[in-house]
Amino acid sequence: MADTSNAIADVVVVGSGFAGLSAAISASQAGASVIVLEKENSLGGNSVVSGGTVTVVGSPIQAREGIQDSFSLLKSDMCQAGEHRNNPRLVQQVIEQSYPTFEWLTNELGVKFKDRVDQYGGHSVPRNHTPQDVSGAAMITALLTKAKQLGVEIRTQTRLSKLLVNS
């Protein structure tokens, strides 16, 4: 049964997929008290059933395989896939954070990736890094482990019905 009690936290994250758990971890590491609310009975959302692939520019695997990639090339691919309706600032942020995110997943969370890169639709060069077990579940498990280590409170079967903000 869902927890219907009121809760107080510095940060409330709605959803327990890749983005939600990453946000919860970052907020907790910055010193905030964090609650993650997941409406479903299980954690991970759609991320848990994805392939868990991460798009990365400038990885050591790309370098080893002689793959010529760049921020500008990924930007071109992303804008073409988005029919040039993308938010340029967000596109740039995604691109600039691609390798730091990969390092964070690998070094801090212990996610193991295959020792090769793949080229999926919409990408003009191989830059897709896939977890060894080819699932988003491995990344969700790593994110959940880190969140729990940091003391992030996680509630399942809990829908956000009202948010009171007190600055």
PDB file of N, CA and C in Angstrom, residues 3-82:
ATOM      1  N   ASP A   3       2.350   4.902   0.745  1.00  0.00           N
ATOM      2  CA  ASP A   3       2.533   5.743   1.926  1.00  0.00           C
ATOM      3  C   ASP A   3       1.848   7.075   1.642  1.00  0.00           C
ATOM      4  N   THR A   4       0.813   7.391   2.399  1.00  0.00           N
ATOM      5  CA  THR A   4       0.066   8.628   2.159  1.00  0.00           C
ATOM      6  C   THR A   4       0.426   9.721   3.148  1.00  0.00           C
ATOM      7  N   SER A   5       1.449   9.501   3.913  1.00  0.00           N
ATOM      8  CA  SER A   5       1.842  10.498   4.907  1.00  0.00           C
ATOM      9  C   SER A   5       2.534  11.683   4.249  1.00  0.00           C
ATOM     10  N   ASN A   6       2.533  12.764   4.971  1.00  0.00           N
ATOM     11  CA  ASN A   6       3.267  13.939   4.521  1.00  0.00           C
ATOM     12  C   ASN A   6       4.747  13.717   4.789  1.00  0.00           C
ATOM     13  N   ALA A   7       5.562  14.285   3.960  1.00  0.00           N
ATOM     14  CA  ALA A   7       7.005  14.159   4.145  1.00  0.00           C
ATOM     15  C   ALA A   7       7.642  15.514   3.898  1.00  0.00           C
ATOM     16  N   ILE A   8       8.738  15.736   4.571  1.00  0.00           N
ATOM     17  CA  ILE A   8       9.484  16.975   4.390  1.00  0.00           C
ATOM     18  C   ILE A   8      10.880  16.617   3.900  1.00  0.00           C
ATOM     19  N   ALA A   9      11.291  17.280   2.840  1.00  0.00           N
ATOM     20  CA  ALA A   9      12.635  17.066   2.295  1.00  0.00           C
ATOM     21  C   ALA A   9      13.071  18.330   1.575  1.00  0.00           C
ATOM     22  N   ASP A  10      14.383  18.481   1.464  1.00  0.00           N
ATOM     23  CA  ASP A  10      14.912  19.599   0.679  1.00  0.00           C
ATOM     24  C   ASP A  10      14.583  19.426  -0.799  1.00  0.00           C
ATOM     25  N   VAL A  11      14.647  18.174  -1.261  1.00  0.00           N
ATOM     26  CA  VAL A  11      14.417  17.867  -2.675  1.00  0.00           C
ATOM     27  C   VAL A  11      13.478  16.675  -2.780  1.00  0.00           C
ATOM     28  N   VAL A  12      12.451  16.811  -3.612  1.00  0.00           N
ATOM     29  CA  VAL A  12      11.546  15.709  -3.928  1.00  0.00           C
ATOM     30  C   VAL A  12      11.732  15.390  -5.405  1.00  0.00           C
ATOM     31  N   VAL A  13      12.064  14.137  -5.687  1.00  0.00           N
ATOM     32  CA  VAL A  13      12.267  13.691  -7.062  1.00  0.00           C
ATOM     33  C   VAL A  13      11.092  12.800  -7.430  1.00  0.00           C
ATOM     34  N   VAL A  14      10.461  13.091  -8.554  1.00  0.00           N
ATOM     35  CA  VAL A  14       9.320  12.308  -9.008  1.00  0.00           C
ATOM     36  C   VAL A  14       9.791  11.386 -10.125  1.00  0.00           C
ATOM     37  N   GLY A  15       9.805  10.085  -9.838  1.00  0.00           N
ATOM     38  CA  GLY A  15      10.247   9.087 -10.799  1.00  0.00           C
ATOM     39  C   GLY A  15      11.591   8.494 -10.422  1.00  0.00           C
ATOM     40  N   SER A  16      11.731   7.188 -10.671  1.00  0.00           N
ATOM     41  CA  SER A  16      12.956   6.488 -10.270  1.00  0.00           C
ATOM     42  C   SER A  16      13.704   5.886 -11.456  1.00  0.00           C
ATOM     43  N   GLY A  17      13.614   6.541 -12.599  1.00  0.00           N
ATOM     44  CA  GLY A  17      14.392   6.113 -13.759  1.00  0.00           C
ATOM     45  C   GLY A  17      15.790   6.699 -13.708  1.00  0.00           C
ATOM     46  N   PHE A  18      16.498   6.637 -14.839  1.00  0.00           N
ATOM     47  CA  PHE A  18      17.873   7.148 -14.889  1.00  0.00           C
ATOM     48  C   PHE A  18      17.960   8.591 -14.417  1.00  0.00           C
ATOM     49  N   ALA A  19      17.107   9.451 -14.954  1.00  0.00           N
ATOM     50  CA  ALA A  19      17.176  10.882 -14.622  1.00  0.00           C
ATOM     51  C   ALA A  19      16.820  11.131 -13.165  1.00  0.00           C
ATOM     52  N   GLY A  20      15.748  10.512 -12.698  1.00  0.00           N
ATOM     53  CA  GLY A  20      15.314  10.737 -11.324  1.00  0.00           C
ATOM     54  C   GLY A  20      16.342  10.290 -10.300  1.00  0.00           C
ATOM     55  N   LEU A  21      16.874   9.089 -10.471  1.00  0.00           N
ATOM     56  CA  LEU A  21      17.858   8.592  -9.505  1.00  0.00           C
ATOM     57  C   LEU A  21      19.168   9.367  -9.587  1.00  0.00           C
ATOM     58  N   SER A  22      19.563   9.772 -10.783  1.00  0.00           N
ATOM     59  CA  SER A  22      20.777  10.593 -10.916  1.00  0.00           C
ATOM     60  C   SER A  22      20.595  11.926 -10.210  1.00  0.00           C
ATOM     61  N   ALA A  23      19.424  12.534 -10.371  1.00  0.00           N
ATOM     62  CA  ALA A  23      19.139  13.806  -9.693  1.00  0.00           C
ATOM     63  C   ALA A  23      19.135  13.628  -8.179  1.00  0.00           C
ATOM     64  N   ALA A  24      18.556  12.533  -7.714  1.00  0.00           N
ATOM     65  CA  ALA A  24      18.505  12.269  -6.272  1.00  0.00           C
ATOM     66  C   ALA A  24      19.910  12.108  -5.697  1.00  0.00           C
ATOM     67  N   ILE A  25      20.754  11.386  -6.391  1.00  0.00           N
ATOM     68  CA  ILE A  25      22.134  11.182  -5.937  1.00  0.00           C
ATOM     69  C   ILE A  25      22.881  12.513  -5.907  1.00  0.00           C
ATOM     70  N   SER A  26      22.768  13.285  -6.967  1.00  0.00           N
ATOM     71  CA  SER A  26      23.462  14.582  -7.025  1.00  0.00           C
ATOM     72  C   SER A  26      23.005  15.505  -5.906  1.00  0.00           C
ATOM     73  N   ALA A  27      21.703  15.564  -5.670  1.00  0.00           N
ATOM     74  CA  ALA A  27      21.177  16.428  -4.608  1.00  0.00           C
ATOM     75  C   ALA A  27      21.656  15.964  -3.240  1.00  0.00           C
ATOM     76  N   SER A  28      21.654  14.659  -3.020  1.00  0.00           N
ATOM     77  CA  SER A  28      22.113  14.121  -1.740  1.00  0.00           C
ATOM     78  C   SER A  28      23.597  14.398  -1.530  1.00  0.00           C
ATOM     79  N   GLN A  29      24.391  14.229  -2.572  1.00  0.00           N
ATOM     80  CA  GLN A  29      25.823  14.506  -2.464  1.00  0.00           C
ATOM     81  C   GLN A  29      26.102  15.984  -2.205  1.00  0.00           C
ATOM     82  N   ALA A  30      25.157  16.837  -2.585  1.00  0.00           N
ATOM     83  CA  ALA A  30      25.299  18.275  -2.331  1.00  0.00           C
ATOM     84  C   ALA A  30      24.785  18.661  -0.943  1.00  0.00           C
ATOM     85  N   GLY A  31      24.339  17.655  -0.172  1.00  0.00           N
ATOM     86  CA  GLY A  31      23.927  17.904   1.200  1.00  0.00           C
ATOM     87  C   GLY A  31      22.438  18.018   1.438  1.00  0.00           C
ATOM     88  N   ALA A  32      21.628  17.796   0.427  1.00  0.00           N
ATOM     89  CA  ALA A  32      20.177  17.912   0.574  1.00  0.00           C
ATOM     90  C   ALA A  32      19.572  16.615   1.103  1.00  0.00           C
ATOM     91  N   SER A  33      18.479  16.750   1.852  1.00  0.00           N
ATOM     92  CA  SER A  33      17.674  15.575   2.183  1.00  0.00           C
ATOM     93  C   SER A  33      16.780  15.319   0.972  1.00  0.00           C
ATOM     94  N   VAL A  34      16.658  14.042   0.571  1.00  0.00           N
ATOM     95  CA  VAL A  34      16.000  13.718  -0.695  1.00  0.00           C
ATOM     96  C   VAL A  34      14.993  12.589  -0.506  1.00  0.00           C
ATOM     97  N   ILE A  35      13.840  12.753  -1.142  1.00  0.00           N
ATOM     98  CA  ILE A  35      12.843  11.690  -1.231  1.00  0.00           C
ATOM     99  C   ILE A  35      12.558  11.459  -2.710  1.00  0.00           C
ATOM    100  N   VAL A  36      12.570  10.189  -3.124  1.00  0.00           N
ATOM    101  CA  VAL A  36      12.185   9.806  -4.480  1.00  0.00           C
ATOM    102  C   VAL A  36      10.800   9.180  -4.401  1.00  0.00           C
ATOM    103  N   LEU A  37       9.883   9.677  -5.222  1.00  0.00           N
ATOM    104  CA  LEU A  37       8.533   9.131  -5.287  1.00  0.00           C
ATOM    105  C   LEU A  37       8.362   8.387  -6.603  1.00  0.00           C
ATOM    106  N   GLU A  38       7.974   7.125  -6.512  1.00  0.00           N
ATOM    107  CA  GLU A  38       7.734   6.301  -7.698  1.00  0.00           C
ATOM    108  C   GLU A  38       6.288   5.825  -7.643  1.00  0.00           C
ATOM    109  N   LYS A  39       5.512   6.118  -8.674  1.00  0.00           N
ATOM    110  CA  LYS A  39       4.097   5.754  -8.667  1.00  0.00           C
ATOM    111  C   LYS A  39       3.873   4.252  -8.815  1.00  0.00           C
ATOM    112  N   GLU A  40       4.812   3.560  -9.431  1.00  0.00           N
ATOM    113  CA  GLU A  40       4.668   2.120  -9.651  1.00  0.00           C
ATOM    114  C   GLU A  40       5.116   1.322  -8.429  1.00  0.00           C
ATOM    115  N   ASN A  41       4.830   0.035  -8.457  1.00  0.00           N
ATOM    116  CA  ASN A  41       5.233  -0.874  -7.385  1.00  0.00           C
ATOM    117  C   ASN A  41       6.729  -1.173  -7.446  1.00  0.00           C
ATOM    118  N   SER A  42       7.282  -1.171  -8.657  1.00  0.00           N
ATOM    119  CA  SER A  42       8.704  -1.467  -8.828  1.00  0.00           C
ATOM    120  C   SER A  42       9.453  -0.205  -9.234  1.00  0.00           C
ATOM    121  N   LEU A  43      10.753  -0.232  -9.026  1.00  0.00           N
ATOM    122  CA  LEU A  43      11.600   0.933  -9.291  1.00  0.00           C
ATOM    123  C   LEU A  43      12.228   0.864 -10.677  1.00  0.00           C
ATOM    124  N   GLY A  44      12.587   2.020 -11.200  1.00  0.00           N
ATOM    125  CA  GLY A  44      13.332   2.082 -12.451  1.00  0.00           C
ATOM    126  C   GLY A  44      12.564   2.605 -13.640  1.00  0.00           C
ATOM    127  N   GLY A  45      11.247   2.631 -13.558  1.00  0.00           N
ATOM    128  CA  GLY A  45      10.448   3.138 -14.672  1.00  0.00           C
ATOM    129  C   GLY A  45      10.784   2.434 -15.970  1.00  0.00           C
ATOM    130  N   ASN A  46      10.686   3.156 -17.066  1.00  0.00           N
ATOM    131  CA  ASN A  46      11.014   2.589 -18.377  1.00  0.00           C
ATOM    132  C   ASN A  46      12.505   2.325 -18.530  1.00  0.00           C
ATOM    133  N   SER A  47      13.314   3.001 -17.729  1.00  0.00           N
ATOM    134  CA  SER A  47      14.768   2.824 -17.823  1.00  0.00           C
ATOM    135  C   SER A  47      15.187   1.387 -17.551  1.00  0.00           C
ATOM    136  N   VAL A  48      14.476   0.725 -16.649  1.00  0.00           N
ATOM    137  CA  VAL A  48      14.866  -0.627 -16.255  1.00  0.00           C
ATOM    138  C   VAL A  48      14.703  -1.622 -17.410  1.00  0.00           C
ATOM    139  N   VAL A  49      13.823  -1.329 -18.353  1.00  0.00           N
ATOM    140  CA  VAL A  49      13.616  -2.242 -19.480  1.00  0.00           C
ATOM    141  C   VAL A  49      14.316  -1.766 -20.753  1.00  0.00           C
ATOM    142  N   SER A  50      15.064  -0.679 -20.651  1.00  0.00           N
ATOM    143  CA  SER A  50      15.814  -0.182 -21.812  1.00  0.00           C
ATOM    144  C   SER A  50      17.113  -0.967 -21.968  1.00  0.00           C
ATOM    145  N   GLY A  51      17.827  -0.671 -23.023  1.00  0.00           N
ATOM    146  CA  GLY A  51      19.134  -1.294 -23.224  1.00  0.00           C
ATOM    147  C   GLY A  51      20.228  -0.657 -22.391  1.00  0.00           C
ATOM    148  N   GLY A  52      19.923   0.498 -21.787  1.00  0.00           N
ATOM    149  CA  GLY A  52      20.901   1.166 -20.930  1.00  0.00           C
ATOM    150  C   GLY A  52      22.049   1.814 -21.671  1.00  0.00           C
ATOM    151  N   THR A  53      21.914   1.966 -22.973  1.00  0.00           N
ATOM    152  CA  THR A  53      22.993   2.521 -23.781  1.00  0.00           C
ATOM    153  C   THR A  53      23.222   3.995 -23.467  1.00  0.00           C
ATOM    154  N   VAL A  54      24.489   4.389 -23.415  1.00  0.00           N
ATOM    155  CA  VAL A  54      24.882   5.765 -23.142  1.00  0.00           C
ATOM    156  C   VAL A  54      25.651   6.294 -24.353  1.00  0.00           C
ATOM    157  N   THR A  55      25.241   7.458 -24.836  1.00  0.00           N
ATOM    158  CA  THR A  55      25.936   8.105 -25.947  1.00  0.00           C
ATOM    159  C   THR A  55      27.100   8.907 -25.389  1.00  0.00           C
ATOM    160  N   VAL A  56      28.308   8.632 -25.892  1.00  0.00           N
ATOM    161  CA  VAL A  56      29.514   9.262 -25.351  1.00  0.00           C
ATOM    162  C   VAL A  56      30.401   9.752 -26.493  1.00  0.00           C
ATOM    163  N   VAL A  57      30.883  10.979 -26.355  1.00  0.00           N
ATOM    164  CA  VAL A  57      31.870  11.526 -27.291  1.00  0.00           C
ATOM    165  C   VAL A  57      33.220  11.549 -26.585  1.00  0.00           C
ATOM    166  N   GLY A  58      34.231  10.962 -27.203  1.00  0.00           N
ATOM    167  CA  GLY A  58      35.592  11.046 -26.681  1.00  0.00           C
ATOM    168  C   GLY A  58      35.968   9.994 -25.660  1.00  0.00           C
ATOM    169  N   SER A  59      35.351   8.836 -25.727  1.00  0.00           N
ATOM    170  CA  SER A  59      35.711   7.787 -24.769  1.00  0.00           C
ATOM    171  C   SER A  59      37.015   7.105 -25.183  1.00  0.00           C
ATOM    172  N   PRO A  60      37.698   6.489 -24.216  1.00  0.00           N
ATOM    173  CA  PRO A  60      38.913   5.734 -24.556  1.00  0.00           C
ATOM    174  C   PRO A  60      38.641   4.606 -25.548  1.00  0.00           C
ATOM    175  N   ILE A  61      37.448   4.033 -25.497  1.00  0.00           N
ATOM    176  CA  ILE A  61      37.116   2.954 -26.431  1.00  0.00           C
ATOM    177  C   ILE A  61      37.038   3.506 -27.852  1.00  0.00           C
ATOM    178  N   GLN A  62      36.428   4.672 -28.011  1.00  0.00           N
ATOM    179  CA  GLN A  62      36.396   5.306 -29.334  1.00  0.00           C
ATOM    180  C   GLN A  62      37.820   5.582 -29.824  1.00  0.00           C
ATOM    181  N   ALA A  63      38.646   6.109 -28.949  1.00  0.00           N
ATOM    182  CA  ALA A  63      40.031   6.423 -29.328  1.00  0.00           C
ATOM    183  C   ALA A  63      40.774   5.164 -29.752  1.00  0.00           C
ATOM    184  N   ARG A  64      40.634   4.099 -28.966  1.00  0.00           N
ATOM    185  CA  ARG A  64      41.308   2.841 -29.279  1.00  0.00           C
ATOM    186  C   ARG A  64      40.863   2.291 -30.626  1.00  0.00           C
ATOM    187  N   GLU A  65      39.585   2.460 -30.943  1.00  0.00           N
ATOM    188  CA  GLU A  65      39.052   1.942 -32.201  1.00  0.00           C
ATOM    189  C   GLU A  65      39.244   2.912 -33.371  1.00  0.00           C
ATOM    190  N   GLY A  66      39.899   4.056 -33.100  1.00  0.00           N
ATOM    191  CA  GLY A  66      40.181   5.016 -34.160  1.00  0.00           C
ATOM    192  C   GLY A  66      38.955   5.760 -34.670  1.00  0.00           C
ATOM    193  N   ILE A  67      37.942   5.869 -33.841  1.00  0.00           N
ATOM    194  CA  ILE A  67      36.702   6.539 -34.243  1.00  0.00           C
ATOM    195  C   ILE A  67      36.871   8.050 -34.100  1.00  0.00           C
ATOM    196  N   GLN A  68      36.680   8.747 -35.187  1.00  0.00           N
ATOM    197  CA  GLN A  68      36.769  10.204 -35.204  1.00  0.00           C
ATOM    198  C   GLN A  68      35.393  10.773 -34.865  1.00  0.00           C
ATOM    199  N   ASP A  69      35.271  11.380 -33.700  1.00  0.00           N
ATOM    200  CA  ASP A  69      34.005  11.939 -33.249  1.00  0.00           C
ATOM    201  C   ASP A  69      34.278  13.314 -32.661  1.00  0.00           C
ATOM    202  N   SER A  70      33.248  14.112 -32.538  1.00  0.00           N
ATOM    203  CA  SER A  70      33.415  15.449 -31.974  1.00  0.00           C
ATOM    204  C   SER A  70      32.078  15.949 -31.446  1.00  0.00           C
ATOM    205  N   PHE A  71      32.164  16.985 -30.610  1.00  0.00           N
ATOM    206  CA  PHE A  71      30.948  17.620 -30.107  1.00  0.00           C
ATOM    207  C   PHE A  71      30.102  18.129 -31.273  1.00  0.00           C
ATOM    208  N   SER A  72      30.757  18.747 -32.250  1.00  0.00           N
ATOM    209  CA  SER A  72      30.002  19.332 -33.367  1.00  0.00           C
ATOM    210  C   SER A  72      29.303  18.255 -34.196  1.00  0.00           C
ATOM    211  N   LEU A  73      29.929  17.090 -34.334  1.00  0.00           N
ATOM    212  CA  LEU A  73      29.306  16.002 -35.086  1.00  0.00           C
ATOM    213  C   LEU A  73      28.094  15.450 -34.334  1.00  0.00           C
ATOM    214  N   LEU A  74      28.219  15.265 -33.024  1.00  0.00           N
ATOM    215  CA  LEU A  74      27.071  14.796 -32.242  1.00  0.00           C
ATOM    216  C   LEU A  74      25.958  15.838 -32.267  1.00  0.00           C
ATOM    217  N   LYS A  75      26.325  17.106 -32.174  1.00  0.00           N
ATOM    218  CA  LYS A  75      25.314  18.173 -32.230  1.00  0.00           C
ATOM    219  C   LYS A  75      24.555  18.109 -33.552  1.00  0.00           C
ATOM    220  N   SER A  76      25.271  17.933 -34.634  1.00  0.00           N
ATOM    221  CA  SER A  76      24.637  17.821 -35.948  1.00  0.00           C
ATOM    222  C   SER A  76      23.678  16.632 -35.989  1.00  0.00           C
ATOM    223  N   ASP A  77      24.122  15.487 -35.477  1.00  0.00           N
ATOM    224  CA  ASP A  77      23.274  14.290 -35.444  1.00  0.00           C
ATOM    225  C   ASP A  77      22.023  14.517 -34.598  1.00  0.00           C
ATOM    226  N   MET A  78      22.204  15.128 -33.416  1.00  0.00           N
ATOM    227  CA  MET A  78      21.067  15.360 -32.523  1.00  0.00           C
ATOM    228  C   MET A  78      20.069  16.333 -33.140  1.00  0.00           C
ATOM    229  N   CYS A  79      20.575  17.389 -33.742  1.00  0.00           N
ATOM    230  CA  CYS A  79      19.682  18.394 -34.337  1.00  0.00           C
ATOM    231  C   CYS A  79      18.945  17.832 -35.545  1.00  0.00           C
ATOM    232  N   GLN A  80      19.632  17.007 -36.320  1.00  0.00           N
ATOM    233  CA  GLN A  80      18.969  16.375 -37.459  1.00  0.00           C
ATOM    234  C   GLN A  80      17.877  15.426 -36.966  1.00  0.00           C
ATOM    235  N   ALA A  81      18.172  14.628 -35.951  1.00  0.00           N
ATOM    236  CA  ALA A  81      17.177  13.706 -35.402  1.00  0.00           C
ATOM    237  C   ALA A  81      15.993  14.464 -34.800  1.00  0.00           C
ATOM    238  N   GLY A  82      16.256  15.632 -34.243  1.00  0.00           N
ATOM    239  CA  GLY A  82      15.207  16.458 -33.649  1.00  0.00           C
ATOM    240  C   GLY A  82      14.574  17.419 -34.627  1.00  0.00           C
TER     241      GLY A  82
END
